[in-house]
Amino acid sequence: MNPTDNSNRRASLPGAKSDTPFLACLFVISGFYVLMIVAMVAADAAFTTPGQFLNALNTKEIRFAIKLSLITCTLTTVLSLWVSVPLGYLMSRHEFRGKRIVDAILDIPIVLPPLVIGLSLLILFQLAPFKFFEDHVFQVTYAIPSIVLAQFMVACAFAVRTMRSTFDQISPRQE
């Protein structure tokens, strides 16, 4: 056995166990999850016919929902980029007091369900300064800006993580 060849070293050690049962468990768990996704998509496809799908697309409400989703997602993406690029750069390239706290705060929208984020925003806009803003500047809650704001709170957290990871992989000399 070549001393530089580590590929079979573990298998040749006395008492070493094979990774086969562990890998088999990983494949079973992963396979079950993938099959569940495929089964859900297949169930959705079998539940409706193409004619029913086209009829639904022809309704005014569905067209409005699609248009609203496209508009709000586009606005959310632009706003997220405006915030996540500078914040990701700051988190990647600079050390500052409280960086760990900021990093932990940025995880909150990722770990909380979107429903909780939405409810928290509704509660926030019941507080005095935000209530004044809604009453005297423009309506946010139960309007299109609230959709963009809720999407932004979640999407921006993911975008900051992506931007930080991207800046971590770029050499500062290349900037």
C-alpha positions as protocol buffer text, in pm:
chain_id: "A"
residue {
  index: 1
  type: MET
  ca { x: 0 y: 0 z: 0 }
}
residue {
  index: 2
  type: ASN
  ca { x: 135 y: 338 z: -100 }
}
residue {
  index: 3
  type: PRO
  ca { x: 182 y: 560 z: 212 }
}
residue {
  index: 4
  type: THR
  ca { x: 42 y: 861 z: 24 }
}
residue {
  index: 5
  type: ASP
  ca { x: -275 y: 674 z: -77 }
}
residue {
  index: 6
  type: ASN
  ca { x: -540 y: 754 z: 187 }
}
residue {
  index: 7
  type: SER
  ca { x: -836 y: 619 z: -9 }
}
residue {
  index: 8
  type: ASN
  ca { x: -825 y: 269 z: 139 }
}
residue {
  index: 9
  type: ARG
  ca { x: -661 y: 350 z: 472 }
}
residue {
  index: 10
  type: ARG
  ca { x: -988 y: 361 z: 666 }
}
residue {
  index: 11
  type: ALA
  ca { x: -1117 y: 34 z: 525 }
}
residue {
  index: 12
  type: SER
  ca { x: -792 y: -143 z: 613 }
}
residue {
  index: 13
  type: LEU
  ca { x: -788 y: -35 z: 978 }
}
residue {
  index: 14
  type: PRO
  ca { x: -897 y: -306 z: 1220 }
}
residue {
  index: 15
  type: GLY
  ca { x: -1241 y: -231 z: 1363 }
}
residue {
  index: 16
  type: ALA
  ca { x: -1320 y: 35 z: 1099 }
}
residue {
  index: 17
  type: LYS
  ca { x: -1683 y: 32 z: 996 }
}
residue {
  index: 18
  type: SER
  ca { x: -1817 y: 76 z: 647 }
}
residue {
  index: 19
  type: ASP
  ca { x: -2000 y: 393 z: 548 }
}
residue {
  index: 20
  type: THR
  ca { x: -2250 y: 190 z: 349 }
}
residue {
  index: 21
  type: PRO
  ca { x: -2530 y: 184 z: 612 }
}
residue {
  index: 22
  type: PHE
  ca { x: -2492 y: 557 z: 671 }
}
residue {
  index: 23
  type: LEU
  ca { x: -2500 y: 637 z: 300 }
}
residue {
  index: 24
  type: ALA
  ca { x: -2797 y: 404 z: 254 }
}
residue {
  index: 25
  type: CYS
  ca { x: -2988 y: 599 z: 521 }
}
residue {
  index: 26
  type: LEU
  ca { x: -2900 y: 927 z: 351 }
}
residue {
  index: 27
  type: PHE
  ca { x: -3023 y: 796 z: 17 }
}
residue {
  index: 28
  type: VAL
  ca { x: -3347 y: 662 z: 169 }
}
residue {
  index: 29
  type: ILE
  ca { x: -3425 y: 991 z: 346 }
}
residue {
  index: 30
  type: SER
  ca { x: -3329 y: 1203 z: 44 }
}
residue {
  index: 31
  type: GLY
  ca { x: -3514 y: 974 z: -196 }
}
residue {
  index: 32
  type: PHE
  ca { x: -3829 y: 989 z: 17 }
}
residue {
  index: 33
  type: TYR
  ca { x: -3822 y: 1368 z: 18 }
}
residue {
  index: 34
  type: VAL
  ca { x: -3766 y: 1393 z: -358 }
}
residue {
  index: 35
  type: LEU
  ca { x: -4042 y: 1138 z: -423 }
}
residue {
  index: 36
  type: MET
  ca { x: -4282 y: 1339 z: -204 }
}
residue {
  index: 37
  type: ILE
  ca { x: -4213 y: 1650 z: -413 }
}
residue {
  index: 38
  type: VAL
  ca { x: -4267 y: 1457 z: -736 }
}
residue {
  index: 39
  type: ALA
  ca { x: -4586 y: 1303 z: -594 }
}
residue {
  index: 40
  type: MET
  ca { x: -4721 y: 1648 z: -498 }
}
residue {
  index: 41
  type: VAL
  ca { x: -4652 y: 1787 z: -845 }
}
residue {
  index: 42
  type: ALA
  ca { x: -4811 y: 1480 z: -1004 }
}
residue {
  index: 43
  type: ALA
  ca { x: -5116 y: 1510 z: -776 }
}
residue {
  index: 44
  type: ASP
  ca { x: -5153 y: 1876 z: -873 }
}
residue {
  index: 45
  type: ALA
  ca { x: -5129 y: 1787 z: -1242 }
}
residue {
  index: 46
  type: ALA
  ca { x: -5383 y: 1504 z: -1206 }
}
residue {
  index: 47
  type: PHE
  ca { x: -5624 y: 1718 z: -1005 }
}
residue {
  index: 48
  type: THR
  ca { x: -5698 y: 1957 z: -1289 }
}
residue {
  index: 49
  type: THR
  ca { x: -5722 y: 1944 z: -1665 }
}
residue {
  index: 50
  type: PRO
  ca { x: -5550 y: 2182 z: -1907 }
}
residue {
  index: 51
  type: GLY
  ca { x: -5891 y: 2328 z: -1991 }
}
residue {
  index: 52
  type: GLN
  ca { x: -5962 y: 2407 z: -1627 }
}
residue {
  index: 53
  type: PHE
  ca { x: -5619 y: 2563 z: -1596 }
}
residue {
  index: 54
  type: LEU
  ca { x: -5675 y: 2785 z: -1901 }
}
residue {
  index: 55
  type: ASN
  ca { x: -6022 y: 2882 z: -1774 }
}
residue {
  index: 56
  type: ALA
  ca { x: -5868 y: 2986 z: -1443 }
}
residue {
  index: 57
  type: LEU
  ca { x: -5607 y: 3196 z: -1626 }
}
residue {
  index: 58
  type: ASN
  ca { x: -5884 y: 3376 z: -1810 }
}
residue {
  index: 59
  type: THR
  ca { x: -6047 y: 3501 z: -1490 }
}
residue {
  index: 60
  type: LYS
  ca { x: -5996 y: 3861 z: -1391 }
}
residue {
  index: 61
  type: GLU
  ca { x: -5887 y: 3770 z: -1036 }
}
residue {
  index: 62
  type: ILE
  ca { x: -5613 y: 3529 z: -1145 }
}
residue {
  index: 63
  type: ARG
  ca { x: -5475 y: 3774 z: -1400 }
}
residue {
  index: 64
  type: PHE
  ca { x: -5471 y: 4045 z: -1131 }
}
residue {
  index: 65
  type: ALA
  ca { x: -5292 y: 3809 z: -889 }
}
residue {
  index: 66
  type: ILE
  ca { x: -5028 y: 3723 z: -1150 }
}
residue {
  index: 67
  type: LYS
  ca { x: -4977 y: 4089 z: -1240 }
}
residue {
  index: 68
  type: LEU
  ca { x: -4957 y: 4188 z: -873 }
}
residue {
  index: 69
  type: SER
  ca { x: -4705 y: 3911 z: -803 }
}
residue {
  index: 70
  type: LEU
  ca { x: -4484 y: 4016 z: -1093 }
}
residue {
  index: 71
  type: ILE
  ca { x: -4491 y: 4383 z: -993 }
}
residue {
  index: 72
  type: THR
  ca { x: -4432 y: 4326 z: -621 }
}
residue {
  index: 73
  type: CYS
  ca { x: -4158 y: 4067 z: -678 }
}
residue {
  index: 74
  type: THR
  ca { x: -3978 y: 4303 z: -917 }
}
residue {
  index: 75
  type: LEU
  ca { x: -3993 y: 4590 z: -667 }
}
residue {
  index: 76
  type: THR
  ca { x: -3882 y: 4358 z: -387 }
}
residue {
  index: 77
  type: THR
  ca { x: -3584 y: 4239 z: -591 }
}
residue {
  index: 78
  type: VAL
  ca { x: -3469 y: 4591 z: -671 }
}
residue {
  index: 79
  type: LEU
  ca { x: -3507 y: 4707 z: -310 }
}
residue {
  index: 80
  type: SER
  ca { x: -3332 y: 4395 z: -182 }
}
residue {
  index: 81
  type: LEU
  ca { x: -3036 y: 4456 z: -411 }
}
residue {
  index: 82
  type: TRP
  ca { x: -3009 y: 4819 z: -299 }
}
residue {
  index: 83
  type: VAL
  ca { x: -2985 y: 4706 z: 62 }
}
residue {
  index: 84
  type: SER
  ca { x: -2815 y: 4367 z: 39 }
}
residue {
  index: 85
  type: VAL
  ca { x: -2512 y: 4465 z: -173 }
}
residue {
  index: 86
  type: PRO
  ca { x: -2386 y: 4736 z: 67 }
}
residue {
  index: 87
  type: LEU
  ca { x: -2480 y: 4536 z: 377 }
}
residue {
  index: 88
  type: GLY
  ca { x: -2326 y: 4216 z: 241 }
}
residue {
  index: 89
  type: TYR
  ca { x: -2007 y: 4407 z: 156 }
}
residue {
  index: 90
  type: LEU
  ca { x: -1996 y: 4562 z: 504 }
}
residue {
  index: 91
  type: MET
  ca { x: -2048 y: 4226 z: 674 }
}
residue {
  index: 92
  type: SER
  ca { x: -1785 y: 4059 z: 456 }
}
residue {
  index: 93
  type: ARG
  ca { x: -1507 y: 4316 z: 449 }
}
residue {
  index: 94
  type: HIS
  ca { x: -1522 y: 4511 z: 776 }
}
residue {
  index: 95
  type: GLU
  ca { x: -1495 y: 4431 z: 1143 }
}
residue {
  index: 96
  type: PHE
  ca { x: -1698 y: 4651 z: 1375 }
}
residue {
  index: 97
  type: ARG
  ca { x: -1842 y: 4645 z: 1724 }
}
residue {
  index: 98
  type: GLY
  ca { x: -2174 y: 4460 z: 1724 }
}
residue {
  index: 99
  type: LYS
  ca { x: -2109 y: 4269 z: 1403 }
}
residue {
  index: 100
  type: ARG
  ca { x: -2216 y: 3941 z: 1565 }
}
residue {
  index: 101
  type: ILE
  ca { x: -2540 y: 4099 z: 1684 }
}
residue {
  index: 102
  type: VAL
  ca { x: -2613 y: 4238 z: 1338 }
}
residue {
  index: 103
  type: ASP
  ca { x: -2539 y: 3896 z: 1191 }
}
residue {
  index: 104
  type: ALA
  ca { x: -2781 y: 3732 z: 1434 }
}
residue {
  index: 105
  type: ILE
  ca { x: -3050 y: 3994 z: 1364 }
}
residue {
  index: 106
  type: LEU
  ca { x: -3015 y: 3928 z: 991 }
}
residue {
  index: 107
  type: ASP
  ca { x: -3105 y: 3564 z: 1056 }
}
residue {
  index: 108
  type: ILE
  ca { x: -3441 y: 3647 z: 1216 }
}
residue {
  index: 109
  type: PRO
  ca { x: -3639 y: 3686 z: 890 }
}
residue {
  index: 110
  type: ILE
  ca { x: -3482 y: 3364 z: 761 }
}
residue {
  index: 111
  type: VAL
  ca { x: -3578 y: 3148 z: 1059 }
}
residue {
  index: 112
  type: LEU
  ca { x: -3923 y: 3295 z: 1124 }
}
residue {
  index: 113
  type: PRO
  ca { x: -4215 y: 3185 z: 909 }
}
residue {
  index: 114
  type: PRO
  ca { x: -4335 y: 3453 z: 664 }
}
residue {
  index: 115
  type: LEU
  ca { x: -4669 y: 3464 z: 848 }
}
residue {
  index: 116
  type: VAL
  ca { x: -4492 y: 3579 z: 1165 }
}
residue {
  index: 117
  type: ILE
  ca { x: -4303 y: 3844 z: 968 }
}
residue {
  index: 118
  type: GLY
  ca { x: -4634 y: 3971 z: 827 }
}
residue {
  index: 119
  type: LEU
  ca { x: -4800 y: 3980 z: 1169 }
}
residue {
  index: 120
  type: SER
  ca { x: -4498 y: 4159 z: 1316 }
}
residue {
  index: 121
  type: LEU
  ca { x: -4523 y: 4423 z: 1043 }
}
residue {
  index: 122
  type: LEU
  ca { x: -4893 y: 4471 z: 1117 }
}
residue {
  index: 123
  type: ILE
  ca { x: -4810 y: 4519 z: 1485 }
}
residue {
  index: 124
  type: LEU
  ca { x: -4525 y: 4758 z: 1398 }
}
residue {
  index: 125
  type: PHE
  ca { x: -4758 y: 4982 z: 1200 }
}
residue {
  index: 126
  type: GLN
  ca { x: -4987 y: 5012 z: 1502 }
}
residue {
  index: 127
  type: LEU
  ca { x: -4714 y: 5192 z: 1699 }
}
residue {
  index: 128
  type: ALA
  ca { x: -4730 y: 5571 z: 1722 }
}
residue {
  index: 129
  type: PRO
  ca { x: -4462 y: 5682 z: 1469 }
}
residue {
  index: 130
  type: PHE
  ca { x: -4567 y: 5431 z: 1207 }
}
residue {
  index: 131
  type: LYS
  ca { x: -4938 y: 5491 z: 1270 }
}
residue {
  index: 132
  type: PHE
  ca { x: -4878 y: 5863 z: 1212 }
}
residue {
  index: 133
  type: PHE
  ca { x: -4697 y: 5778 z: 886 }
}
residue {
  index: 134
  type: GLU
  ca { x: -4991 y: 5569 z: 771 }
}
residue {
  index: 135
  type: ASP
  ca { x: -5247 y: 5830 z: 869 }
}
residue {
  index: 136
  type: HIS
  ca { x: -5069 y: 6132 z: 720 }
}
residue {
  index: 137
  type: VAL
  ca { x: -4831 y: 6014 z: 446 }
}
residue {
  index: 138
  type: PHE
  ca { x: -4973 y: 5703 z: 277 }
}
residue {
  index: 139
  type: GLN
  ca { x: -5143 y: 5376 z: 360 }
}
residue {
  index: 140
  type: VAL
  ca { x: -4912 y: 5078 z: 399 }
}
residue {
  index: 141
  type: THR
  ca { x: -5107 y: 4805 z: 575 }
}
residue {
  index: 142
  type: TYR
  ca { x: -5369 y: 4619 z: 375 }
}
residue {
  index: 143
  type: ALA
  ca { x: -5231 y: 4778 z: 58 }
}
residue {
  index: 144
  type: ILE
  ca { x: -4973 y: 4695 z: -208 }
}
residue {
  index: 145
  type: PRO
  ca { x: -4683 y: 4855 z: -14 }
}
residue {
  index: 146
  type: SER
  ca { x: -4740 y: 4603 z: 265 }
}
residue {
  index: 147
  type: ILE
  ca { x: -4696 y: 4316 z: 17 }
}
residue {
  index: 148
  type: VAL
  ca { x: -4367 y: 4463 z: -104 }
}
residue {
  index: 149
  type: LEU
  ca { x: -4252 y: 4532 z: 252 }
}
residue {
  index: 150
  type: ALA
  ca { x: -4333 y: 4178 z: 372 }
}
residue {
  index: 151
  type: GLN
  ca { x: -4160 y: 4022 z: 72 }
}
residue {
  index: 152
  type: PHE
  ca { x: -3865 y: 4259 z: 116 }
}
residue {
  index: 153
  type: MET
  ca { x: -3812 y: 4168 z: 482 }
}
residue {
  index: 154
  type: VAL
  ca { x: -3769 y: 3800 z: 395 }
}
residue {
  index: 155
  type: ALA
  ca { x: -3598 y: 3832 z: 55 }
}
residue {
  index: 156
  type: CYS
  ca { x: -3344 y: 4088 z: 171 }
}
residue {
  index: 157
  type: ALA
  ca { x: -3220 y: 3863 z: 451 }
}
residue {
  index: 158
  type: PHE
  ca { x: -3149 y: 3588 z: 198 }
}
residue {
  index: 159
  type: ALA
  ca { x: -2993 y: 3838 z: -42 }
}
residue {
  index: 160
  type: VAL
  ca { x: -2759 y: 3971 z: 229 }
}
residue {
  index: 161
  type: ARG
  ca { x: -2641 y: 3616 z: 300 }
}
residue {
  index: 162
  type: THR
  ca { x: -2583 y: 3560 z: -72 }
}
residue {
  index: 163
  type: MET
  ca { x: -2398 y: 3889 z: -118 }
}
residue {
  index: 164
  type: ARG
  ca { x: -2183 y: 3831 z: 191 }
}
residue {
  index: 165
  type: SER
  ca { x: -2090 y: 3485 z: 68 }
}
residue {
  index: 166
  type: THR
  ca { x: -2011 y: 3628 z: -274 }
}
residue {
  index: 167
  type: PHE
  ca { x: -1788 y: 3901 z: -133 }
}
residue {
  index: 168
  type: ASP
  ca { x: -1616 y: 3645 z: 92 }
}
residue {
  index: 169
  type: GLN
  ca { x: -1515 y: 3451 z: -219 }
}
residue {
  index: 170
  type: ILE
  ca { x: -1377 y: 3755 z: -407 }
}
residue {
  index: 171
  type: SER
  ca { x: -1024 y: 3861 z: -330 }
}
residue {
  index: 172
  type: PRO
  ca { x: -1006 y: 4221 z: -205 }
}
residue {
  index: 173
  type: ARG
  ca { x: -722 y: 4277 z: -454 }
}
residue {
  index: 174
  type: GLN
  ca { x: -961 y: 4207 z: -742 }
}
residue {
  index: 175
  type: GLU
  ca { x: -1196 y: 4480 z: -630 }
}
